[in-house]
N, CA, C and O atoms as a GROMACS GRO file, in nm:
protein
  204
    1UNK      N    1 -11.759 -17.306  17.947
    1UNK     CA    2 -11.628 -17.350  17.905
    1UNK      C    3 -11.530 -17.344  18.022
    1UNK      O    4 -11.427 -17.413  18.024
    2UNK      N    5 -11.567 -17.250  18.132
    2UNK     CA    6 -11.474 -17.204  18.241
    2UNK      C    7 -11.504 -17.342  18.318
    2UNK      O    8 -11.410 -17.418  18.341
    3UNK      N    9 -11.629 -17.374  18.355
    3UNK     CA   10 -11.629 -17.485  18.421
    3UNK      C   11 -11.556 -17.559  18.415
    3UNK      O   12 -11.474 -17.601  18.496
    4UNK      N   13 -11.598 -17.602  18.244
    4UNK     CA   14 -11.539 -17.754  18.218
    4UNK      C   15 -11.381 -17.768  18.267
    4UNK      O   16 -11.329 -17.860  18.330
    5UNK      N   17 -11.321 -17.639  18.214
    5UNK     CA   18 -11.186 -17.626  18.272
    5UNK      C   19 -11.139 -17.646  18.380
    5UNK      O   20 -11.037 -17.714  18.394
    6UNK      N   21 -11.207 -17.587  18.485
    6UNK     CA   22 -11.221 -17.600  18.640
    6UNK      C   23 -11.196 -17.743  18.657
    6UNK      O   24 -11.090 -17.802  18.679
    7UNK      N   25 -11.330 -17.793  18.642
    7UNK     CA   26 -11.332 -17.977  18.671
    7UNK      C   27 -11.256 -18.066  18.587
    7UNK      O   28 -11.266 -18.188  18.605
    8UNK      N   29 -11.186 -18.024  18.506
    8UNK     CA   30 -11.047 -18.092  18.446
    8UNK      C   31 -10.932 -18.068  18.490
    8UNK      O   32 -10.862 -18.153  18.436
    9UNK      N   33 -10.847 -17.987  18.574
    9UNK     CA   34 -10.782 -17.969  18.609
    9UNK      C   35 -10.842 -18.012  18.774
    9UNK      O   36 -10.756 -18.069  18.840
   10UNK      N   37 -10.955 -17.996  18.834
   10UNK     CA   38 -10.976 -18.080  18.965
   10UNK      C   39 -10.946 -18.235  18.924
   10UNK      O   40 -10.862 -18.289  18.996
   11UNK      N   41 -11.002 -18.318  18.815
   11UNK     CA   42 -10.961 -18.409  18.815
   11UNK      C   43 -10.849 -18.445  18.778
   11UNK      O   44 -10.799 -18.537  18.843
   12UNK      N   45 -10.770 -18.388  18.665
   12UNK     CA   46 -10.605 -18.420  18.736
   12UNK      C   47 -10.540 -18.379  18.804
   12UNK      O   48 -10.420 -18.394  18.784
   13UNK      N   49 -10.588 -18.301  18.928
   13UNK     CA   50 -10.520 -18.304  19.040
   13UNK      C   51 -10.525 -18.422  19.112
   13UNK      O   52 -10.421 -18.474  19.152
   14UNK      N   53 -10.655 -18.482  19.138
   14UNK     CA   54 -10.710 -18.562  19.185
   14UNK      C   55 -10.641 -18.741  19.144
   14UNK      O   56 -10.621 -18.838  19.216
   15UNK      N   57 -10.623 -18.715  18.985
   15UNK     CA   58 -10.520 -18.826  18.932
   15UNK      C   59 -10.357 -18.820  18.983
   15UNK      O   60 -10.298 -18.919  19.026
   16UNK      N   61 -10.302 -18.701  18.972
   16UNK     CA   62 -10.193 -18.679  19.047
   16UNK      C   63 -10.167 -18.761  19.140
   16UNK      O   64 -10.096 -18.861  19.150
   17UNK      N   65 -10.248 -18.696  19.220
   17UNK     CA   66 -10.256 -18.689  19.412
   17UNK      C   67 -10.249 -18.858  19.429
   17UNK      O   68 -10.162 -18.909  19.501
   18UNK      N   69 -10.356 -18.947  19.350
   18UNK     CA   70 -10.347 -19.035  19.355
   18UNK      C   71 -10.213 -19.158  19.330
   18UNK      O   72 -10.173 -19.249  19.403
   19UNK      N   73 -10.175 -19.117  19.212
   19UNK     CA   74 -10.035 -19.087  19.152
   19UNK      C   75  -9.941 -19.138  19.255
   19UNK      O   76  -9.894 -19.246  19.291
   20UNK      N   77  -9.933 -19.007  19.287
   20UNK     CA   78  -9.764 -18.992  19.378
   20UNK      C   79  -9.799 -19.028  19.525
   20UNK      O   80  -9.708 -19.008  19.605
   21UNK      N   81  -9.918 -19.079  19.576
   21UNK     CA   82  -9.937 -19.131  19.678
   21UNK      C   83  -9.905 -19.296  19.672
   21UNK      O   84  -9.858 -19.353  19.770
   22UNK      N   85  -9.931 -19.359  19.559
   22UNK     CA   86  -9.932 -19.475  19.563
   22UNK      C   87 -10.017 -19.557  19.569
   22UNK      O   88  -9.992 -19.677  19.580
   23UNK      N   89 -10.189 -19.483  19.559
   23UNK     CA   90 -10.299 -19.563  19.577
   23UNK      C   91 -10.320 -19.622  19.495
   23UNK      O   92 -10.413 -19.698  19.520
   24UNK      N   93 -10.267 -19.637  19.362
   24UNK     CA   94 -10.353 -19.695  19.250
   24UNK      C   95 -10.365 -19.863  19.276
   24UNK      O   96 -10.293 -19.962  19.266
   25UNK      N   97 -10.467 -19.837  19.306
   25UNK     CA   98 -10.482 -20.013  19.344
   25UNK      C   99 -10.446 -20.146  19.196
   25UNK      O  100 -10.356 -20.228  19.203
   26UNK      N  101 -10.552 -20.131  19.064
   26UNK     CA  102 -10.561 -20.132  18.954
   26UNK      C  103 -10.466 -20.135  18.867
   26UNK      O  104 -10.431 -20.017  18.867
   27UNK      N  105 -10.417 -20.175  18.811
   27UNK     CA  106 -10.243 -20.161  18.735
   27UNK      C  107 -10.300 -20.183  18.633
   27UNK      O  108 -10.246 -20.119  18.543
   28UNK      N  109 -10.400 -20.254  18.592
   28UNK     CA  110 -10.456 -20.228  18.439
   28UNK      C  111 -10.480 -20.079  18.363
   28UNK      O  112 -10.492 -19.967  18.412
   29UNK      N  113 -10.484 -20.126  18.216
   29UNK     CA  114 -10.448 -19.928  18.156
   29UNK      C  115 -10.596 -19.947  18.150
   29UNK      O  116 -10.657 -20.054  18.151
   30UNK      N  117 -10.642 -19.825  18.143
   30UNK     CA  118 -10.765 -19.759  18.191
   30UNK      C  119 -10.795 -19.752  18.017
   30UNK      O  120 -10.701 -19.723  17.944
   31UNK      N  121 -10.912 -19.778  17.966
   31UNK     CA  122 -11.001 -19.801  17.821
   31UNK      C  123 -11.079 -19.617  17.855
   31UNK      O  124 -11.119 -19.541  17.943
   32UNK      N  125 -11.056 -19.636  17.692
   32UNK     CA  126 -11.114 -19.459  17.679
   32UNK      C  127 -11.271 -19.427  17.777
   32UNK      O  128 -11.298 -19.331  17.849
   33UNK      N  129 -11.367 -19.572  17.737
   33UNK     CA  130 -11.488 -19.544  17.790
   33UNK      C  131 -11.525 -19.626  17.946
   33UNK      O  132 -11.636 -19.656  17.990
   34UNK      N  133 -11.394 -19.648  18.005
   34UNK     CA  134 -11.381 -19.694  18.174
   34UNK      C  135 -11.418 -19.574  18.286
   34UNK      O  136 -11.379 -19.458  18.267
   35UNK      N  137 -11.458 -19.594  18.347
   35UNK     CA  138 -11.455 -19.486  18.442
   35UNK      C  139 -11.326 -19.381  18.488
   35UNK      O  140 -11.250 -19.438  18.566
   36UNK      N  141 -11.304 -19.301  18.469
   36UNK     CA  142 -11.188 -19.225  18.514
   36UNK      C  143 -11.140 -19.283  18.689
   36UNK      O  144 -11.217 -19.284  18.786
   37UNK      N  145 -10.987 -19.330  18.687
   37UNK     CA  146 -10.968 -19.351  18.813
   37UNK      C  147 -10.932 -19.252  18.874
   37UNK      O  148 -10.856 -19.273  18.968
   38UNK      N  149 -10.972 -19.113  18.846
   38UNK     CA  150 -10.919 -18.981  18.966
   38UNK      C  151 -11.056 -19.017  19.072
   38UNK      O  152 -11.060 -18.995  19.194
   39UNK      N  153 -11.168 -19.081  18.985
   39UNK     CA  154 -11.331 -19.044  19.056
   39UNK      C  155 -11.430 -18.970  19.052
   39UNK      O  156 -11.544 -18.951  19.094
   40UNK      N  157 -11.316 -18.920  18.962
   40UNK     CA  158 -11.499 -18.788  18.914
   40UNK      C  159 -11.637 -18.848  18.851
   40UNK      O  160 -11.736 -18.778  18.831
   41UNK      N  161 -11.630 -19.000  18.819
   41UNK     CA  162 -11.738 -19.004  18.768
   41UNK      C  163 -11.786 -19.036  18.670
   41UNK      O  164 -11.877 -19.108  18.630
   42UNK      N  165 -11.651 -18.923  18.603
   42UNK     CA  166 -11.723 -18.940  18.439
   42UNK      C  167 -11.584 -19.044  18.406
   42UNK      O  168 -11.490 -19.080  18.476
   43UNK      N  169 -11.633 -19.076  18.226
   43UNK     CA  170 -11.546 -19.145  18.155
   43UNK      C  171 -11.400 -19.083  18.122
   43UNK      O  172 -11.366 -18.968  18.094
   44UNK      N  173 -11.328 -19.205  18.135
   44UNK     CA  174 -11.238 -19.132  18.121
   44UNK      C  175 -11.180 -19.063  18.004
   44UNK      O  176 -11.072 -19.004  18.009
   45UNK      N  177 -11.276 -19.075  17.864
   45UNK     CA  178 -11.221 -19.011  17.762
   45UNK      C  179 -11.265 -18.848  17.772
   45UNK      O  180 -11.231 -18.757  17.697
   46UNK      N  181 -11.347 -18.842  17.881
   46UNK     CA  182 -11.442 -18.691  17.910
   46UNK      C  183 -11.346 -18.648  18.019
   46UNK      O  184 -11.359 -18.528  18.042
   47UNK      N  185 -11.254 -18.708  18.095
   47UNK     CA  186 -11.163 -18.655  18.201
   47UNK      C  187 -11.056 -18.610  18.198
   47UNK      O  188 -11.024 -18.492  18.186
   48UNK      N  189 -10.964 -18.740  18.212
   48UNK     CA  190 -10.781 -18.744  18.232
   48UNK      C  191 -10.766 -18.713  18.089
   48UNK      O  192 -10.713 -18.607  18.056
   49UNK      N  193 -10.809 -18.798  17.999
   49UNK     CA  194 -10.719 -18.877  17.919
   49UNK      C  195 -10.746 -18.720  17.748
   49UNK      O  196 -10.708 -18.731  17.631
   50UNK      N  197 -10.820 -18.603  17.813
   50UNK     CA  198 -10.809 -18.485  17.736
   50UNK      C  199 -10.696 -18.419  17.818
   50UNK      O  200 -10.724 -18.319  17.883
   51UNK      N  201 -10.621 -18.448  17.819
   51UNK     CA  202 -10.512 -18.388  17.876
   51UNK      C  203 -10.319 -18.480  17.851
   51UNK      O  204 -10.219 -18.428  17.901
   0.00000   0.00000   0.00000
């Protein structure tokens, strides 16, 4: 459970970072079962979008 926590909060850091940098290339809204745009990998209903 500690993990999962861990790597949810790495990936919205990772969404952040992206965020307030300005990279988001993509301006389309991201679908529950799209890939998460932080990059972790997983979907994004398993990532960002629990938060």
């Amino acid at each position: 459970m500690l993990k999962l926590a861990i790597q949810c909060i790495i990936c919205c850091i990772l969404c952040l970072n992206q965020f307030t940098n300005h990279q988001i290339v993509n301006s389309q809204k991201v679908n529950r079962n799209d890939p998460c745009p932080c990059g972790s990998g997983k979907k994004y209903k398993k990532c960002c979008l629990l938060n």
